[in-house]
Short mmCIF file of C-alpha atoms in Angstrom, two decimals:
data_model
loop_
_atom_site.label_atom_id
_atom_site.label_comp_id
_atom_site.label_asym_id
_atom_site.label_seq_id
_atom_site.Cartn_x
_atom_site.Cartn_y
_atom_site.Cartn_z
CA UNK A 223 -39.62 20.94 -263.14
CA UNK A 224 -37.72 17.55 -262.65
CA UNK A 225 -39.50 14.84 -260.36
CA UNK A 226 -37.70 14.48 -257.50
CA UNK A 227 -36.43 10.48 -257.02
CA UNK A 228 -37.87 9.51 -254.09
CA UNK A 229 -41.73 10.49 -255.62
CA UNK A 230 -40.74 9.07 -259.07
CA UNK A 231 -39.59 5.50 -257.23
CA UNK A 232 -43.07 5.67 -255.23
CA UNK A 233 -45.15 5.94 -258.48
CA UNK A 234 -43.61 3.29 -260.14
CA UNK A 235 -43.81 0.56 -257.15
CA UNK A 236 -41.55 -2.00 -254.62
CA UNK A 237 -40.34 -3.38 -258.05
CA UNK A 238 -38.74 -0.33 -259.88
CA UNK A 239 -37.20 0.78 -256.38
CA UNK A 240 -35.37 -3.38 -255.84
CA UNK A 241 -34.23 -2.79 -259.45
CA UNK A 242 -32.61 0.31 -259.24
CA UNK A 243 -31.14 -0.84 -255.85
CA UNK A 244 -30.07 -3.80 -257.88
CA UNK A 245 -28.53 -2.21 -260.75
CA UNK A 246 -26.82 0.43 -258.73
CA UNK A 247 -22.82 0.15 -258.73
CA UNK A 248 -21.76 -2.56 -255.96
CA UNK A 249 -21.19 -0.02 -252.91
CA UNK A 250 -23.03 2.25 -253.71
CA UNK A 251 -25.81 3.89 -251.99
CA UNK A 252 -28.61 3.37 -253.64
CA UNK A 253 -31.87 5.72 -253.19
CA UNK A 254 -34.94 4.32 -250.72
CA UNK A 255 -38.47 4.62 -251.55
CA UNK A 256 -38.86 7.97 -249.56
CA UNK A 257 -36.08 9.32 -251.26
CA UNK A 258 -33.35 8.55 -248.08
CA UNK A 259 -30.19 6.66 -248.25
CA UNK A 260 -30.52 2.76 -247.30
CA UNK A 261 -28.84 2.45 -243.71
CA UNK A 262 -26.28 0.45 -243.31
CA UNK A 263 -26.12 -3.04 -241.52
CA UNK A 264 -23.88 -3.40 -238.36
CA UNK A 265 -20.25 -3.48 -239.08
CA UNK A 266 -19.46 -6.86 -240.32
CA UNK A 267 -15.49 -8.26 -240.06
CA UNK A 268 -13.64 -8.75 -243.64
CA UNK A 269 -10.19 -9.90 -244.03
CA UNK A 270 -8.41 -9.64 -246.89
CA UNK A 271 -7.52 -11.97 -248.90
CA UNK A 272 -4.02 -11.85 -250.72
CA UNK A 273 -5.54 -13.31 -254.34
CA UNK A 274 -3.04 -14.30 -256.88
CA UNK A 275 -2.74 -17.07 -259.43
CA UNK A 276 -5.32 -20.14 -259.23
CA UNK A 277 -5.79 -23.39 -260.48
CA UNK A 278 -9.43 -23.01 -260.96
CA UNK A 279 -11.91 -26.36 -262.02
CA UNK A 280 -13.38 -23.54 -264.60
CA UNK A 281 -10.35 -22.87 -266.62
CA UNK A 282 -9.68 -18.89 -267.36
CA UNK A 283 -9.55 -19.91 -271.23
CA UNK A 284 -11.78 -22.94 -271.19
CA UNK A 285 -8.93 -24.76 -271.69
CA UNK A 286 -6.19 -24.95 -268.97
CA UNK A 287 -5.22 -21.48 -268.40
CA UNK A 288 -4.91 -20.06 -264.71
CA UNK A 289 -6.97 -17.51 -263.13
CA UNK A 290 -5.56 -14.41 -261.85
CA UNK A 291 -7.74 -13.16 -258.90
CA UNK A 292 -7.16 -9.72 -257.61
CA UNK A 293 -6.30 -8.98 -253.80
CA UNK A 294 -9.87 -8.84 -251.97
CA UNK A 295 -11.76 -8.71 -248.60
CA UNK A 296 -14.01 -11.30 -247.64
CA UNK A 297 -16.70 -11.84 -245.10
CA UNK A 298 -15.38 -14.04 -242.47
CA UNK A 299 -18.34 -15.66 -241.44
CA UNK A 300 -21.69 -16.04 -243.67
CA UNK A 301 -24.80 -13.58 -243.08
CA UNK A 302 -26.45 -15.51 -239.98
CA UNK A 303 -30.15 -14.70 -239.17
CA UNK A 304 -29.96 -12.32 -236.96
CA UNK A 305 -28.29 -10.17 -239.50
CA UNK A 306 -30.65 -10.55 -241.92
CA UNK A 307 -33.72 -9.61 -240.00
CA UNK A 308 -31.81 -6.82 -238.80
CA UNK A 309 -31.21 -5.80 -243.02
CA UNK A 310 -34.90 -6.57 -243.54
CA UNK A 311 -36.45 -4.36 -240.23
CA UNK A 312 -35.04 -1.14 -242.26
CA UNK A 313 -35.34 -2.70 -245.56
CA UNK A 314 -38.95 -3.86 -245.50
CA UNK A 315 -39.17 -4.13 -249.30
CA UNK A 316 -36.96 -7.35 -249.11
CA UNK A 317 -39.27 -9.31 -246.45
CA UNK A 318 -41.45 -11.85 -247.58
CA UNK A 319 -44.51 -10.18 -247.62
CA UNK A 320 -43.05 -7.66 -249.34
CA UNK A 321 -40.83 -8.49 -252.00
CA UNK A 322 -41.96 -8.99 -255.69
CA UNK A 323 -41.69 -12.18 -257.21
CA UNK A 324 -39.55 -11.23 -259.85
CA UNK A 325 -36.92 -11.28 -257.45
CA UNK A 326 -38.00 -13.93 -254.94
CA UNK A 327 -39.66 -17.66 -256.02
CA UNK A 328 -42.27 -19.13 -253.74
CA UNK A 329 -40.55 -20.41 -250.27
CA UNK A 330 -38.21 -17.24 -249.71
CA UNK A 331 -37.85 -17.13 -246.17
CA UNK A 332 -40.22 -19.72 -245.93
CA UNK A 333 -38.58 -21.59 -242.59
CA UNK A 334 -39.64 -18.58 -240.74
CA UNK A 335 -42.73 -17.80 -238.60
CA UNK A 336 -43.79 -14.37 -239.83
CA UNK A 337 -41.69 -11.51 -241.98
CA UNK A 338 -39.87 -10.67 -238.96
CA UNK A 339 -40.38 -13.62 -237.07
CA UNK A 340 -37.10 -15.94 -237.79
CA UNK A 341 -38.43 -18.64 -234.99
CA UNK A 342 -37.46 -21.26 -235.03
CA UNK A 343 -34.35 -20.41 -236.36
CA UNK A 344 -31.06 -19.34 -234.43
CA UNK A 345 -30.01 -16.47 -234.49
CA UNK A 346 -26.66 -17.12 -235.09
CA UNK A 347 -27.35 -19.88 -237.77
CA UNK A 348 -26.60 -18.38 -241.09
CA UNK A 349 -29.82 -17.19 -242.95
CA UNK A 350 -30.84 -19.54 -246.25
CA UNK A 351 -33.94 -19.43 -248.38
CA UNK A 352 -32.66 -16.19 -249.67
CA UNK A 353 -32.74 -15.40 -253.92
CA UNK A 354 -29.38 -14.28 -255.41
CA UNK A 355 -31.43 -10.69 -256.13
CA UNK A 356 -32.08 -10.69 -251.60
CA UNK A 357 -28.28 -11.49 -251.05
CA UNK A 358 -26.86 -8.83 -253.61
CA UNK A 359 -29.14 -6.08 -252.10
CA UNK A 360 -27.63 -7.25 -248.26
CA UNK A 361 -24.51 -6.82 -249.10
CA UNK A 362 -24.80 -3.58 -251.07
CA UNK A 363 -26.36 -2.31 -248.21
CA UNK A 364 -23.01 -3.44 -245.69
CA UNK A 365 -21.01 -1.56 -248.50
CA UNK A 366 -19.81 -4.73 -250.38
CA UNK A 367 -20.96 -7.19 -253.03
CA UNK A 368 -21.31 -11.15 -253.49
CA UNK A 369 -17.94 -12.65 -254.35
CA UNK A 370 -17.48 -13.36 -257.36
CA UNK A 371 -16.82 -17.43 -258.32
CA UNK A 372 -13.02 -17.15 -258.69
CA UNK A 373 -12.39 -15.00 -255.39
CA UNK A 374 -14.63 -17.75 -253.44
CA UNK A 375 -12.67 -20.34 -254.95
CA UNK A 376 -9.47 -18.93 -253.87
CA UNK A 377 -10.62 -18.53 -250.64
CA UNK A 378 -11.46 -21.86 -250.12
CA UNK A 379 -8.91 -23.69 -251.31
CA UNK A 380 -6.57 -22.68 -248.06
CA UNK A 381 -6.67 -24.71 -244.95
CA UNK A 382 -5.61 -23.40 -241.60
CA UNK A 383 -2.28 -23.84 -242.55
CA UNK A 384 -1.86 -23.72 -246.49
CA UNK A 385 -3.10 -21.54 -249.23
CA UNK A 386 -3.87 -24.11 -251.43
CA UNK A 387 -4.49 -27.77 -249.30
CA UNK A 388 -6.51 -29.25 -252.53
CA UNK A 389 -3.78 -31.77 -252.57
CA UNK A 390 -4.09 -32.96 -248.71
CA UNK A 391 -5.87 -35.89 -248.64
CA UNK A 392 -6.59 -35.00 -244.71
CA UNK A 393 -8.43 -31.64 -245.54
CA UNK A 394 -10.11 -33.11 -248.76
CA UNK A 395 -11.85 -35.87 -246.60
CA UNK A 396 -12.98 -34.11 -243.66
CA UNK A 397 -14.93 -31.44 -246.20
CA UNK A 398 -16.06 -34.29 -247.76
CA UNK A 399 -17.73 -35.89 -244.60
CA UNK A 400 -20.41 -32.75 -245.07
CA UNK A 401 -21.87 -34.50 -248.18
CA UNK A 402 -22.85 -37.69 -246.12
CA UNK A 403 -25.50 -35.74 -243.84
CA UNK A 404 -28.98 -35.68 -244.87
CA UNK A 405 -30.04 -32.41 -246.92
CA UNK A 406 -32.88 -31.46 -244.90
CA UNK A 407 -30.76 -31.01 -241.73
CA UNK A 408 -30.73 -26.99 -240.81
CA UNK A 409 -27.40 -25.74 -240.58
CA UNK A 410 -25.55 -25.08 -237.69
CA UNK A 411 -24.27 -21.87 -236.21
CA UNK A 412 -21.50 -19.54 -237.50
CA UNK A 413 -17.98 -19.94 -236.82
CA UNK A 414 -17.67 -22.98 -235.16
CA UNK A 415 -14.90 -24.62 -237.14
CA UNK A 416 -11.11 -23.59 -237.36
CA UNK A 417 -10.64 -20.54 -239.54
CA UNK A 418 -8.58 -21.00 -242.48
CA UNK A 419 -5.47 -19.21 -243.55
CA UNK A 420 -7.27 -16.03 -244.11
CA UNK A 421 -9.05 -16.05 -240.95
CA UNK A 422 -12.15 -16.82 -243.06
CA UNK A 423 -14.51 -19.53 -241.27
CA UNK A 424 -17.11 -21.95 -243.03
CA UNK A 425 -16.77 -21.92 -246.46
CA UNK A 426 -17.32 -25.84 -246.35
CA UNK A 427 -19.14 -27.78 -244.11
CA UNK A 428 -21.99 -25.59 -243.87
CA UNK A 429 -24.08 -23.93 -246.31
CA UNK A 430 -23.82 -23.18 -250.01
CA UNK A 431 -23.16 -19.81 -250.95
CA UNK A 432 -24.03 -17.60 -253.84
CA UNK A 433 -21.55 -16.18 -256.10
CA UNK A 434 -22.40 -12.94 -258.12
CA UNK A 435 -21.30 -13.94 -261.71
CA UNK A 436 -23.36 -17.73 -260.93
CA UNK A 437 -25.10 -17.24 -263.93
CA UNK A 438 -22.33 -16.45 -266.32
CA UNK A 439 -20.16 -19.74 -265.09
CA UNK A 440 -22.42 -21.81 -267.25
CA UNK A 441 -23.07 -21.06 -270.92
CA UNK A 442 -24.77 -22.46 -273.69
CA UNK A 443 -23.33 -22.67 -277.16
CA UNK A 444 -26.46 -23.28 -278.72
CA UNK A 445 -28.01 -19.90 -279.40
CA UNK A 446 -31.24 -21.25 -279.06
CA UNK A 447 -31.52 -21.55 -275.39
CA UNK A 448 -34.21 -19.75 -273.83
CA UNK A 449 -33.92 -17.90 -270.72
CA UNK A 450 -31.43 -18.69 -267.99
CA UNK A 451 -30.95 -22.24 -269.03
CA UNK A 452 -27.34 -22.99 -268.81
CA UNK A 453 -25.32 -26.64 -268.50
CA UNK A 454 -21.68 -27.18 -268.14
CA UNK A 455 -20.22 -26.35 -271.46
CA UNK A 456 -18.29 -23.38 -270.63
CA UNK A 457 -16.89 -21.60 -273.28
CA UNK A 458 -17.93 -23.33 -275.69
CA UNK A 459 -17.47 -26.75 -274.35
CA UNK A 460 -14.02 -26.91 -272.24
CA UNK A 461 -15.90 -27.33 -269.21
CA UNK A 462 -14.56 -27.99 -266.09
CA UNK A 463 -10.92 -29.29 -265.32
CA UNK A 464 -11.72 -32.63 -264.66
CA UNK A 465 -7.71 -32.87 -264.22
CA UNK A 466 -9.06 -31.50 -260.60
CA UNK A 467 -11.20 -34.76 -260.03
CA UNK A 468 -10.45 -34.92 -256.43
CA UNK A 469 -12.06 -31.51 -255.57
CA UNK A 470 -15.26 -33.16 -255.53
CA UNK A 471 -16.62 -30.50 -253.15
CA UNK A 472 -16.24 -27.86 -255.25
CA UNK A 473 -17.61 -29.72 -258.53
CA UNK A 474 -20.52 -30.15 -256.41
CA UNK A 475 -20.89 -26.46 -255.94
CA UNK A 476 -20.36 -25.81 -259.54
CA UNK A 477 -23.22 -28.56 -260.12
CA UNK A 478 -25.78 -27.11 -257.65
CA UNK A 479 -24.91 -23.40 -259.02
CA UNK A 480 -25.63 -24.72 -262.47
CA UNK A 481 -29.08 -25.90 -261.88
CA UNK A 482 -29.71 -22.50 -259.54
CA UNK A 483 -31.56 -19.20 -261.31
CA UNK A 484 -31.66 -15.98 -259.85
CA UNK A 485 -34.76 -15.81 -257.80
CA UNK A 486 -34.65 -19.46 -256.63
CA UNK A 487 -32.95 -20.32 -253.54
CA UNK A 488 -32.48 -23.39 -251.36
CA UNK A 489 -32.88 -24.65 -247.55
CA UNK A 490 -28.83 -24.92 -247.22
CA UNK A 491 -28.10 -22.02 -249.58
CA UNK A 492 -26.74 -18.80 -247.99
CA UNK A 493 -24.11 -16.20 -248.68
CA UNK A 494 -21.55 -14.15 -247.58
CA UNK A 495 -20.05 -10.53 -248.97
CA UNK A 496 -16.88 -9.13 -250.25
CA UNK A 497 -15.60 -5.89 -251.15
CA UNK A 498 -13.16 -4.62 -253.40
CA UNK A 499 -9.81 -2.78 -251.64
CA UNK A 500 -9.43 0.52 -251.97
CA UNK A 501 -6.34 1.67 -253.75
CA UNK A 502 -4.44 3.45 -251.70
CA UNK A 503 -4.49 -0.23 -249.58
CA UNK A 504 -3.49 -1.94 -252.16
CA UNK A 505 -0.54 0.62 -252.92
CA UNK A 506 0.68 0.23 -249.27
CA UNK A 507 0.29 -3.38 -249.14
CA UNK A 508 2.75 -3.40 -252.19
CA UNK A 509 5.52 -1.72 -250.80
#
């Protein structure tokens, strides 16, 4: 007689359950310990995101080719705190108490009071401290996944006028004034800057955010390379487009992702979700 999932997941520990959870298609719903479905987070607002042709830093071909980024929906605002706690109250497996450390590095969470306690913290500040493997597992449970590095770039390239204001001076200097406070300031709250274009709001000036293909940005020729050590020779030394000098914001990203590994995480590093549209939306948004 087959084991049933829920009592196979409980023999084999908090570990084996994150990893299924992990592994588990983005959107899907992926089994709890007792055998249940993981509930859903409150409705979060996504707008899309018409995608199209972009002149990313990271080449398509290593070389100078374009990037082609699919229509999307995107998170308008990061995860904040209170959304978080409210994730880990029916997720207890992902607090800090709880999680294992192959998905979590010493500090996770570590701003907070208690597992549950987010004091000092505002609730509406957006939630940092969190692993790459804590952020996937959010937004799989709010029926979406990270964005990937292409889609965020997109994204943020638009001001609240243009879909691509790299080349306004104006814009480029007033994301750049975020680089000249000190690091160890906590972040703000959500959504108190002018949306851009897409209606999306802080995707600079307040946190970093994790991407879900981070890791494969930056690859090492050298087939000796243990683990996830990666530097900035991508595909096999192109690089970045230093042609796109002046985006010194999002080199820095690029820089900080490089140096980032999956468990780790960092006092200004948060994340927001995205999800994929569904066909028939993309078919009507065609015609």
């Amino acid at each position: 007689m087959a084991t049933p999932r829920g009592s196979l997941l409980r023999g084999l520990g908090s570990a084996a359950v994150l990893l299924v959870q992990l592994l588990a298609p983005a959107g899907a719903v992926a089994a709890a310990a007792d055998g249940g479905a993981l509930s859903a987070t409150p409705a979060a607002s996504y707008r899309k995101v018409p995608g199209g042709s972009l002149r990313s830093v990271l080449p398509a071909d290593g070389v100078d080719a374009p990037a082609t980024v699919a229509p999307f929906l995107l998170r308008t605002t990061p995860v904040s705190v209170e959304e978080f706690r409210n994730f880990l109250a029916s997720h207890p497996e992902w607090q800090r108490g709880q999680i294992p450390g192959l998905f979590a590095a010493p500090g996770y969470l570590a701003a907070w009071q208690g597992d549950m306690d987010s004091e000092p913290l505002q609730a509406n500040s957006p939630v940092t401290q969190v692993s790459w493997y804590a952020a996937r597992a959010f937004c799989e449970a709010e029926g979406g996944r990270l964005p990937r590095w292409y889609e965020w770039e997109f994204a943020a390239a638009a001001s609240a006028t243009r879909a691509d204001a790299r080349e306004d001076d104006e814009w480029l200097l007033k994301i750049l004034s975020w680089y000249e406070r000190p690091g160890n300031v906590r972040p703000g709250a959500i959504g108190m800057d002018e949306a851009n274009l897409y209606g999306i709001h802080n995707l600079h000036g307040l946190i970093w955010e994790w991407v879900d293909d981070f890791s494969g940005l930056f690859v090492n020729a050298d087939s000796r390379a243990k683990g996830e050590q990666k530097t900035m020779e991508f595909c096999g030394g192109a690089a970045v487009s230093l042609a796109d000098r002046r985006n010194y914001a999002i080199l820095m990203r690029l820089a900080l992702l490089a140096a980032m590994e999956s468990k780790q995480h960092g006092a200004n590093m948060g994340f927001r979700c995205a999800r994929d549209l569904e066909p028939q939306t993309q078919t009507a948004d065609a015609q």
